[in-house]
Amino acid sequence: MINGQVDIAVHSMKDVPTALPIGIVQAAVLERANTLDILVHKGNLDFLKGNGTIATGSLRRQAQWLHKYPNHKVVDLRGNVNTRMQKLNESDWNGAVFAAAGLERINLKPTDFIDLDWMIPAPAQGAMLVVAMENDAFCKEAIGKLNHRETEICTQIEREFLKTLEGGCTAPIGALARINNNEIHLVGNLFSIDGKEKIEIERTISLDNWTNFGKECANEILEKGGATLMKSIKESLKK
């Protein structure tokens, strides 16, 4: 885009850095799809009551899974969706965690899955972001017509929460904001990588007061021990 080769770019919003490159701006946030994480398994869920092995490349999913299932083992899983599905099928793992929206968009959602409605998703999970050049008035106006205001507000709150905690894609941070009538409800959390420590906040405010809501909630997490936990997470990721 900066070289002038393309006019716009479309991204999965949860993978976009909270600070965009200079000269590139958010043109539209598309209406959000499914926010859930799902467990794709192999037809037998008995392992949930005992020992099991789950695959994911996400520290957030790993931490939340180990918090709920401390006896389980979590193994790393990388690659595109097709590659990860193939690795799961060829492995002796019990299951793997995926974003529901990613599988639904490319019609790869299998029949053997369960919704992980207890797992707080990544900030902006399920949303698509369209960016344009800051000086491109035509593209900004055209793409702006696709903007979904409710999704824009919710994802901005979640990404502000993430940015304030100083977590990139690697930190075990979850956040989900929802608008109901004239209120916004936010659940946000921070975990240790091993899932043993959890700091969570759940708050509801008036839709009129949503500015800085994500930042305020993140600061509360930091004050409740999050600052120390973030420091230990960063130190462990350097090793």
PDB file of C-alpha atoms in Angstrom:
ATOM      1  CA  MET A   1       0.000   0.000   0.000  1.00  0.00           C
ATOM      2  CA  ILE A   2       2.717   2.469   0.932  1.00  0.00           C
ATOM      3  CA  ASN A   3       4.426   1.747  -2.407  1.00  0.00           C
ATOM      4  CA  GLY A   4       1.174   2.506  -4.223  1.00  0.00           C
ATOM      5  CA  GLN A   5       0.743  -1.040  -5.563  1.00  0.00           C
ATOM      6  CA  VAL A   6      -2.666  -1.612  -3.924  1.00  0.00           C
ATOM      7  CA  ASP A   7      -5.361   0.787  -2.734  1.00  0.00           C
ATOM      8  CA  ILE A   8      -6.813  -1.136   0.213  1.00  0.00           C
ATOM      9  CA  ALA A   9      -6.007  -4.199   2.303  1.00  0.00           C
ATOM     10  CA  VAL A  10      -8.316  -6.530   4.235  1.00  0.00           C
ATOM     11  CA  HIS A  11      -7.142  -8.242   7.407  1.00  0.00           C
ATOM     12  CA  SER A  12      -8.399 -10.437  10.192  1.00  0.00           C
ATOM     13  CA  MET A  13      -8.589  -7.661  12.780  1.00  0.00           C
ATOM     14  CA  LYS A  14      -7.274  -9.690  15.711  1.00  0.00           C
ATOM     15  CA  ASP A  15      -3.954 -10.116  13.870  1.00  0.00           C
ATOM     16  CA  VAL A  16      -3.484  -6.409  13.126  1.00  0.00           C
ATOM     17  CA  PRO A  17      -1.080  -4.490  15.424  1.00  0.00           C
ATOM     18  CA  THR A  18      -2.855  -1.961  17.641  1.00  0.00           C
ATOM     19  CA  ALA A  19      -0.699   0.792  16.073  1.00  0.00           C
ATOM     20  CA  LEU A  20      -1.015   0.970  12.271  1.00  0.00           C
ATOM     21  CA  PRO A  21       1.968   2.011  10.090  1.00  0.00           C
ATOM     22  CA  ILE A  22       2.282   5.754   9.519  1.00  0.00           C
ATOM     23  CA  GLY A  23       0.152   6.796   6.534  1.00  0.00           C
ATOM     24  CA  ILE A  24      -2.267   3.856   6.790  1.00  0.00           C
ATOM     25  CA  VAL A  25      -5.652   4.274   8.511  1.00  0.00           C
ATOM     26  CA  GLN A  26      -8.666   2.210   9.461  1.00  0.00           C
ATOM     27  CA  ALA A  27     -11.268   2.690   6.721  1.00  0.00           C
ATOM     28  CA  ALA A  28     -13.943   0.237   7.848  1.00  0.00           C
ATOM     29  CA  VAL A  29     -14.665  -2.563  10.284  1.00  0.00           C
ATOM     30  CA  LEU A  30     -17.005  -5.136   8.750  1.00  0.00           C
ATOM     31  CA  GLU A  31     -19.895  -6.612  10.710  1.00  0.00           C
ATOM     32  CA  ARG A  32     -18.522  -9.150  13.131  1.00  0.00           C
ATOM     33  CA  ALA A  33     -18.821 -12.875  12.518  1.00  0.00           C
ATOM     34  CA  ASN A  34     -18.721 -15.628  15.170  1.00  0.00           C
ATOM     35  CA  THR A  35     -16.479 -14.612  18.098  1.00  0.00           C
ATOM     36  CA  LEU A  36     -16.180 -18.087  19.617  1.00  0.00           C
ATOM     37  CA  ASP A  37     -13.213 -20.403  19.814  1.00  0.00           C
ATOM     38  CA  ILE A  38     -14.108 -24.020  19.121  1.00  0.00           C
ATOM     39  CA  LEU A  39     -12.516 -27.371  19.923  1.00  0.00           C
ATOM     40  CA  VAL A  40     -12.230 -29.631  16.905  1.00  0.00           C
ATOM     41  CA  HIS A  41     -11.997 -33.186  18.256  1.00  0.00           C
ATOM     42  CA  LYS A  42     -11.998 -36.770  17.008  1.00  0.00           C
ATOM     43  CA  GLY A  43     -15.444 -37.879  18.073  1.00  0.00           C
ATOM     44  CA  ASN A  44     -14.673 -38.868  21.667  1.00  0.00           C
ATOM     45  CA  LEU A  45     -14.754 -36.343  24.488  1.00  0.00           C
ATOM     46  CA  ASP A  46     -13.911 -38.669  27.385  1.00  0.00           C
ATOM     47  CA  PHE A  47     -10.488 -37.036  27.634  1.00  0.00           C
ATOM     48  CA  LEU A  48     -12.139 -33.897  29.008  1.00  0.00           C
ATOM     49  CA  LYS A  49     -12.699 -35.809  32.267  1.00  0.00           C
ATOM     50  CA  GLY A  50      -9.116 -37.043  32.511  1.00  0.00           C
ATOM     51  CA  ASN A  51      -5.846 -36.567  30.655  1.00  0.00           C
ATOM     52  CA  GLY A  52      -5.633 -35.195  27.154  1.00  0.00           C
ATOM     53  CA  THR A  53      -3.474 -33.433  24.579  1.00  0.00           C
ATOM     54  CA  ILE A  54      -4.726 -30.290  22.872  1.00  0.00           C
ATOM     55  CA  ALA A  55      -3.015 -28.365  20.070  1.00  0.00           C
ATOM     56  CA  THR A  56      -2.920 -24.605  19.600  1.00  0.00           C
ATOM     57  CA  GLY A  57      -0.384 -21.991  18.553  1.00  0.00           C
ATOM     58  CA  SER A  58      -2.044 -19.329  20.710  1.00  0.00           C
ATOM     59  CA  LEU A  59      -0.719 -18.531  24.183  1.00  0.00           C
ATOM     60  CA  ARG A  60      -4.153 -17.132  25.058  1.00  0.00           C
ATOM     61  CA  ARG A  61      -5.897 -20.381  24.187  1.00  0.00           C
ATOM     62  CA  GLN A  62      -3.165 -22.419  25.861  1.00  0.00           C
ATOM     63  CA  ALA A  63      -3.403 -20.454  29.109  1.00  0.00           C
ATOM     64  CA  GLN A  64      -7.198 -20.584  29.262  1.00  0.00           C
ATOM     65  CA  TRP A  65      -7.251 -24.293  28.424  1.00  0.00           C
ATOM     66  CA  LEU A  66      -4.686 -25.157  31.117  1.00  0.00           C
ATOM     67  CA  HIS A  67      -6.575 -23.013  33.614  1.00  0.00           C
ATOM     68  CA  LYS A  68      -9.693 -25.147  33.048  1.00  0.00           C
ATOM     69  CA  TYR A  69      -7.908 -28.461  32.417  1.00  0.00           C
ATOM     70  CA  PRO A  70      -4.648 -28.369  34.427  1.00  0.00           C
ATOM     71  CA  ASN A  71      -3.990 -32.089  33.859  1.00  0.00           C
ATOM     72  CA  HIS A  72      -3.896 -31.702  30.093  1.00  0.00           C
ATOM     73  CA  LYS A  73      -0.907 -31.170  27.838  1.00  0.00           C
ATOM     74  CA  VAL A  74      -0.910 -28.404  25.216  1.00  0.00           C
ATOM     75  CA  VAL A  75       1.257 -28.751  22.098  1.00  0.00           C
ATOM     76  CA  ASP A  76       2.175 -26.087  19.549  1.00  0.00           C
ATOM     77  CA  LEU A  77       0.256 -25.963  16.264  1.00  0.00           C
ATOM     78  CA  ARG A  78       1.207 -23.587  13.448  1.00  0.00           C
ATOM     79  CA  GLY A  79       0.393 -23.019   9.787  1.00  0.00           C
ATOM     80  CA  ASN A  80      -2.698 -22.060   7.828  1.00  0.00           C
ATOM     81  CA  VAL A  81      -6.076 -23.606   8.641  1.00  0.00           C
ATOM     82  CA  ASN A  82      -5.738 -26.431   6.117  1.00  0.00           C
ATOM     83  CA  THR A  83      -2.273 -27.347   7.405  1.00  0.00           C
ATOM     84  CA  ARG A  84      -3.440 -27.314  11.021  1.00  0.00           C
ATOM     85  CA  MET A  85      -6.437 -29.513  10.201  1.00  0.00           C
ATOM     86  CA  GLN A  86      -4.176 -31.999   8.427  1.00  0.00           C
ATOM     87  CA  LYS A  87      -1.728 -32.081  11.359  1.00  0.00           C
ATOM     88  CA  LEU A  88      -4.618 -32.753  13.748  1.00  0.00           C
ATOM     89  CA  ASN A  89      -5.918 -35.624  11.615  1.00  0.00           C
ATOM     90  CA  GLU A  90      -2.458 -37.201  11.358  1.00  0.00           C
ATOM     91  CA  SER A  91      -1.636 -36.836  15.061  1.00  0.00           C
ATOM     92  CA  ASP A  92      -2.540 -38.641  18.261  1.00  0.00           C
ATOM     93  CA  TRP A  93      -3.853 -35.392  19.784  1.00  0.00           C
ATOM     94  CA  ASN A  94      -7.357 -35.347  21.215  1.00  0.00           C
ATOM     95  CA  GLY A  95      -8.233 -32.051  19.591  1.00  0.00           C
ATOM     96  CA  ALA A  96      -7.183 -28.583  18.494  1.00  0.00           C
ATOM     97  CA  VAL A  97      -8.585 -25.117  19.158  1.00  0.00           C
ATOM     98  CA  PHE A  98      -9.615 -22.890  16.227  1.00  0.00           C
ATOM     99  CA  ALA A  99     -11.461 -19.617  15.757  1.00  0.00           C
ATOM    100  CA  ALA A 100     -14.947 -20.527  14.601  1.00  0.00           C
ATOM    101  CA  ALA A 101     -15.106 -17.586  12.187  1.00  0.00           C
ATOM    102  CA  GLY A 102     -11.962 -18.669  10.347  1.00  0.00           C
ATOM    103  CA  LEU A 103     -13.333 -22.145   9.635  1.00  0.00           C
ATOM    104  CA  GLU A 104     -16.805 -20.880   8.772  1.00  0.00           C
ATOM    105  CA  ARG A 105     -15.512 -18.340   6.242  1.00  0.00           C
ATOM    106  CA  ILE A 106     -13.833 -21.059   4.165  1.00  0.00           C
ATOM    107  CA  ASN A 107     -16.445 -23.782   4.809  1.00  0.00           C
ATOM    108  CA  LEU A 108     -14.018 -25.999   6.712  1.00  0.00           C
ATOM    109  CA  LYS A 109     -15.924 -26.304   9.989  1.00  0.00           C
ATOM    110  CA  PRO A 110     -16.181 -30.047  10.693  1.00  0.00           C
ATOM    111  CA  THR A 111     -19.021 -31.890  12.420  1.00  0.00           C
ATOM    112  CA  ASP A 112     -16.899 -32.979  15.388  1.00  0.00           C
ATOM    113  CA  PHE A 113     -16.547 -29.759  17.355  1.00  0.00           C
ATOM    114  CA  ILE A 114     -17.780 -28.079  20.515  1.00  0.00           C
ATOM    115  CA  ASP A 115     -18.170 -24.368  21.224  1.00  0.00           C
ATOM    116  CA  LEU A 116     -15.804 -23.113  23.906  1.00  0.00           C
ATOM    117  CA  ASP A 117     -18.221 -20.528  25.269  1.00  0.00           C
ATOM    118  CA  TRP A 118     -16.159 -20.271  28.481  1.00  0.00           C
ATOM    119  CA  MET A 119     -13.042 -19.142  26.590  1.00  0.00           C
ATOM    120  CA  ILE A 120     -12.704 -15.363  26.194  1.00  0.00           C
ATOM    121  CA  PRO A 121     -11.640 -14.661  22.582  1.00  0.00           C
ATOM    122  CA  ALA A 122      -8.766 -12.539  21.349  1.00  0.00           C
ATOM    123  CA  PRO A 123      -9.520  -8.822  21.104  1.00  0.00           C
ATOM    124  CA  ALA A 124     -11.378  -8.176  17.794  1.00  0.00           C
ATOM    125  CA  GLN A 125     -11.751 -11.901  17.041  1.00  0.00           C
ATOM    126  CA  GLY A 126     -14.301 -12.522  14.285  1.00  0.00           C
ATOM    127  CA  ALA A 127     -13.990  -9.019  12.816  1.00  0.00           C
ATOM    128  CA  MET A 128     -12.439  -7.982   9.509  1.00  0.00           C
ATOM    129  CA  LEU A 129     -10.590  -4.683   9.092  1.00  0.00           C
ATOM    130  CA  VAL A 130     -10.203  -2.721   5.851  1.00  0.00           C
ATOM    131  CA  VAL A 131      -7.360  -0.190   5.754  1.00  0.00           C
ATOM    132  CA  ALA A 132      -6.572   2.554   3.248  1.00  0.00           C
ATOM    133  CA  MET A 133      -3.995   5.260   2.787  1.00  0.00           C
ATOM    134  CA  GLU A 134      -4.604   8.317   4.942  1.00  0.00           C
ATOM    135  CA  ASN A 135      -4.367  10.656   1.939  1.00  0.00           C
ATOM    136  CA  ASP A 136      -6.746   8.581  -0.232  1.00  0.00           C
ATOM    137  CA  ALA A 137     -10.042  10.410   0.253  1.00  0.00           C
ATOM    138  CA  PHE A 138     -11.870   8.378  -2.433  1.00  0.00           C
ATOM    139  CA  CYS A 139     -11.078   4.965  -0.907  1.00  0.00           C
ATOM    140  CA  LYS A 140     -11.769   6.143   2.616  1.00  0.00           C
ATOM    141  CA  GLU A 141     -15.202   7.444   1.622  1.00  0.00           C
ATOM    142  CA  ALA A 142     -16.086   4.392  -0.480  1.00  0.00           C
ATOM    143  CA  ILE A 143     -14.926   1.812   2.077  1.00  0.00           C
ATOM    144  CA  GLY A 144     -16.403   3.832   4.931  1.00  0.00           C
ATOM    145  CA  LYS A 145     -19.882   2.931   3.665  1.00  0.00           C
ATOM    146  CA  LEU A 146     -19.170  -0.687   4.692  1.00  0.00           C
ATOM    147  CA  ASN A 147     -18.356   0.225   8.283  1.00  0.00           C
ATOM    148  CA  HIS A 148     -20.442  -1.508  10.959  1.00  0.00           C
ATOM    149  CA  ARG A 149     -20.615   0.962  13.846  1.00  0.00           C
ATOM    150  CA  GLU A 150     -21.451  -1.545  16.602  1.00  0.00           C
ATOM    151  CA  THR A 151     -18.534  -3.789  15.632  1.00  0.00           C
ATOM    152  CA  GLU A 152     -16.261  -0.758  15.325  1.00  0.00           C
ATOM    153  CA  ILE A 153     -17.050   0.364  18.885  1.00  0.00           C
ATOM    154  CA  CYS A 154     -16.683  -3.102  20.428  1.00  0.00           C
ATOM    155  CA  THR A 155     -13.404  -3.904  18.678  1.00  0.00           C
ATOM    156  CA  GLN A 156     -11.970  -0.493  19.526  1.00  0.00           C
ATOM    157  CA  ILE A 157     -12.703  -1.099  23.212  1.00  0.00           C
ATOM    158  CA  GLU A 158     -11.108  -4.555  23.073  1.00  0.00           C
ATOM    159  CA  ARG A 159      -8.009  -3.359  21.197  1.00  0.00           C
ATOM    160  CA  GLU A 160      -7.625  -0.428  23.592  1.00  0.00           C
ATOM    161  CA  PHE A 161      -7.748  -2.969  26.438  1.00  0.00           C
ATOM    162  CA  LEU A 162      -5.007  -4.979  24.697  1.00  0.00           C
ATOM    163  CA  LYS A 163      -2.835  -1.961  23.934  1.00  0.00           C
ATOM    164  CA  THR A 164      -3.018  -0.659  27.520  1.00  0.00           C
ATOM    165  CA  LEU A 165      -1.901  -4.031  28.860  1.00  0.00           C
ATOM    166  CA  GLU A 166       1.024  -3.794  26.401  1.00  0.00           C
ATOM    167  CA  GLY A 167       0.313  -7.207  25.005  1.00  0.00           C
ATOM    168  CA  GLY A 168       0.939  -8.121  21.399  1.00  0.00           C
ATOM    169  CA  CYS A 169      -0.453 -11.266  19.812  1.00  0.00           C
ATOM    170  CA  THR A 170       1.792 -13.344  22.078  1.00  0.00           C
ATOM    171  CA  ALA A 171       0.388 -12.379  25.492  1.00  0.00           C
ATOM    172  CA  PRO A 172      -2.448 -14.463  27.023  1.00  0.00           C
ATOM    173  CA  ILE A 173      -5.024 -11.663  26.870  1.00  0.00           C
ATOM    174  CA  GLY A 174      -8.719 -12.084  26.102  1.00  0.00           C
ATOM    175  CA  ALA A 175     -11.392  -9.420  25.681  1.00  0.00           C
ATOM    176  CA  LEU A 176     -14.969  -9.372  24.440  1.00  0.00           C
ATOM    177  CA  ALA A 177     -17.252  -6.328  24.358  1.00  0.00           C
ATOM    178  CA  ARG A 178     -20.946  -6.581  23.517  1.00  0.00           C
ATOM    179  CA  ILE A 179     -23.628  -3.952  23.066  1.00  0.00           C
ATOM    180  CA  ASN A 180     -27.046  -4.713  24.529  1.00  0.00           C
ATOM    181  CA  ASN A 181     -29.729  -2.034  24.259  1.00  0.00           C
ATOM    182  CA  ASN A 182     -27.934   1.109  25.441  1.00  0.00           C
ATOM    183  CA  GLU A 183     -25.174  -0.609  27.423  1.00  0.00           C
ATOM    184  CA  ILE A 184     -21.756  -2.104  26.700  1.00  0.00           C
ATOM    185  CA  HIS A 185     -20.623  -5.174  28.584  1.00  0.00           C
ATOM    186  CA  LEU A 186     -16.915  -6.087  28.631  1.00  0.00           C
ATOM    187  CA  VAL A 187     -15.175  -9.195  29.889  1.00  0.00           C
ATOM    188  CA  GLY A 188     -11.400  -8.998  29.803  1.00  0.00           C
ATOM    189  CA  ASN A 189      -8.703 -11.186  31.287  1.00  0.00           C
ATOM    190  CA  LEU A 190      -4.995 -11.799  31.578  1.00  0.00           C
ATOM    191  CA  PHE A 191      -3.461 -15.199  32.331  1.00  0.00           C
ATOM    192  CA  SER A 192      -0.028 -16.524  33.144  1.00  0.00           C
ATOM    193  CA  ILE A 193       1.281 -18.701  30.313  1.00  0.00           C
ATOM    194  CA  ASP A 194       0.803 -21.876  32.370  1.00  0.00           C
ATOM    195  CA  GLY A 195      -2.791 -20.881  33.129  1.00  0.00           C
ATOM    196  CA  LYS A 196      -2.313 -20.933  36.902  1.00  0.00           C
ATOM    197  CA  GLU A 197      -2.792 -17.197  37.385  1.00  0.00           C
ATOM    198  CA  LYS A 198      -5.875 -15.378  36.157  1.00  0.00           C
ATOM    199  CA  ILE A 199      -6.898 -11.740  36.527  1.00  0.00           C
ATOM    200  CA  GLU A 200     -10.311 -10.880  35.101  1.00  0.00           C
ATOM    201  CA  ILE A 201     -12.621  -7.902  34.928  1.00  0.00           C
ATOM    202  CA  GLU A 202     -16.298  -7.763  33.974  1.00  0.00           C
ATOM    203  CA  ARG A 203     -17.970  -4.386  33.688  1.00  0.00           C
ATOM    204  CA  THR A 204     -21.019  -2.765  32.112  1.00  0.00           C
ATOM    205  CA  ILE A 205     -21.380   0.926  31.262  1.00  0.00           C
ATOM    206  CA  SER A 206     -23.734   3.167  29.318  1.00  0.00           C
ATOM    207  CA  LEU A 207     -23.124   3.296  25.566  1.00  0.00           C
ATOM    208  CA  ASP A 208     -22.777   7.069  25.906  1.00  0.00           C
ATOM    209  CA  ASN A 209     -19.622   6.604  28.012  1.00  0.00           C
ATOM    210  CA  TRP A 210     -17.673   4.046  25.964  1.00  0.00           C
ATOM    211  CA  THR A 211     -14.686   6.321  25.224  1.00  0.00           C
ATOM    212  CA  ASN A 212     -11.626   5.066  27.175  1.00  0.00           C
ATOM    213  CA  PHE A 213     -13.661   2.130  28.572  1.00  0.00           C
ATOM    214  CA  GLY A 214     -11.111  -0.434  27.377  1.00  0.00           C
ATOM    215  CA  LYS A 215      -8.240   1.569  28.838  1.00  0.00           C
ATOM    216  CA  GLU A 216      -9.982   1.955  32.198  1.00  0.00           C
ATOM    217  CA  CYS A 217     -10.662  -1.782  32.439  1.00  0.00           C
ATOM    218  CA  ALA A 218      -7.067  -2.636  31.477  1.00  0.00           C
ATOM    219  CA  ASN A 219      -5.715  -0.239  34.109  1.00  0.00           C
ATOM    220  CA  GLU A 220      -7.853  -1.999  36.703  1.00  0.00           C
ATOM    221  CA  ILE A 221      -6.301  -5.322  35.635  1.00  0.00           C
ATOM    222  CA  LEU A 222      -2.820  -3.803  35.944  1.00  0.00           C
ATOM    223  CA  GLU A 223      -3.615  -2.505  39.441  1.00  0.00           C
ATOM    224  CA  LYS A 224      -4.924  -5.935  40.518  1.00  0.00           C
ATOM    225  CA  GLY A 225      -1.538  -7.565  39.822  1.00  0.00           C
ATOM    226  CA  GLY A 226      -1.518  -7.440  36.051  1.00  0.00           C
ATOM    227  CA  ALA A 227       1.565  -5.223  35.844  1.00  0.00           C
ATOM    228  CA  THR A 228       3.655  -7.800  37.723  1.00  0.00           C
ATOM    229  CA  LEU A 229       2.166 -10.649  35.691  1.00  0.00           C
ATOM    230  CA  MET A 230       2.851  -8.888  32.366  1.00  0.00           C
ATOM    231  CA  LYS A 231       6.465  -8.348  33.424  1.00  0.00           C
ATOM    232  CA  SER A 232       6.927 -12.055  34.198  1.00  0.00           C
ATOM    233  CA  ILE A 233       5.265 -13.035  30.901  1.00  0.00           C
ATOM    234  CA  LYS A 234       7.648 -10.827  28.906  1.00  0.00           C
ATOM    235  CA  GLU A 235      10.655 -12.207  30.775  1.00  0.00           C
ATOM    236  CA  SER A 236       9.606 -15.812  30.165  1.00  0.00           C
ATOM    237  CA  LEU A 237       9.042 -15.152  26.426  1.00  0.00           C
ATOM    238  CA  LYS A 238      12.635 -13.854  26.115  1.00  0.00           C
ATOM    239  CA  LYS A 239      14.078 -17.174  27.277  1.00  0.00           C
TER     240      LYS A 239
END
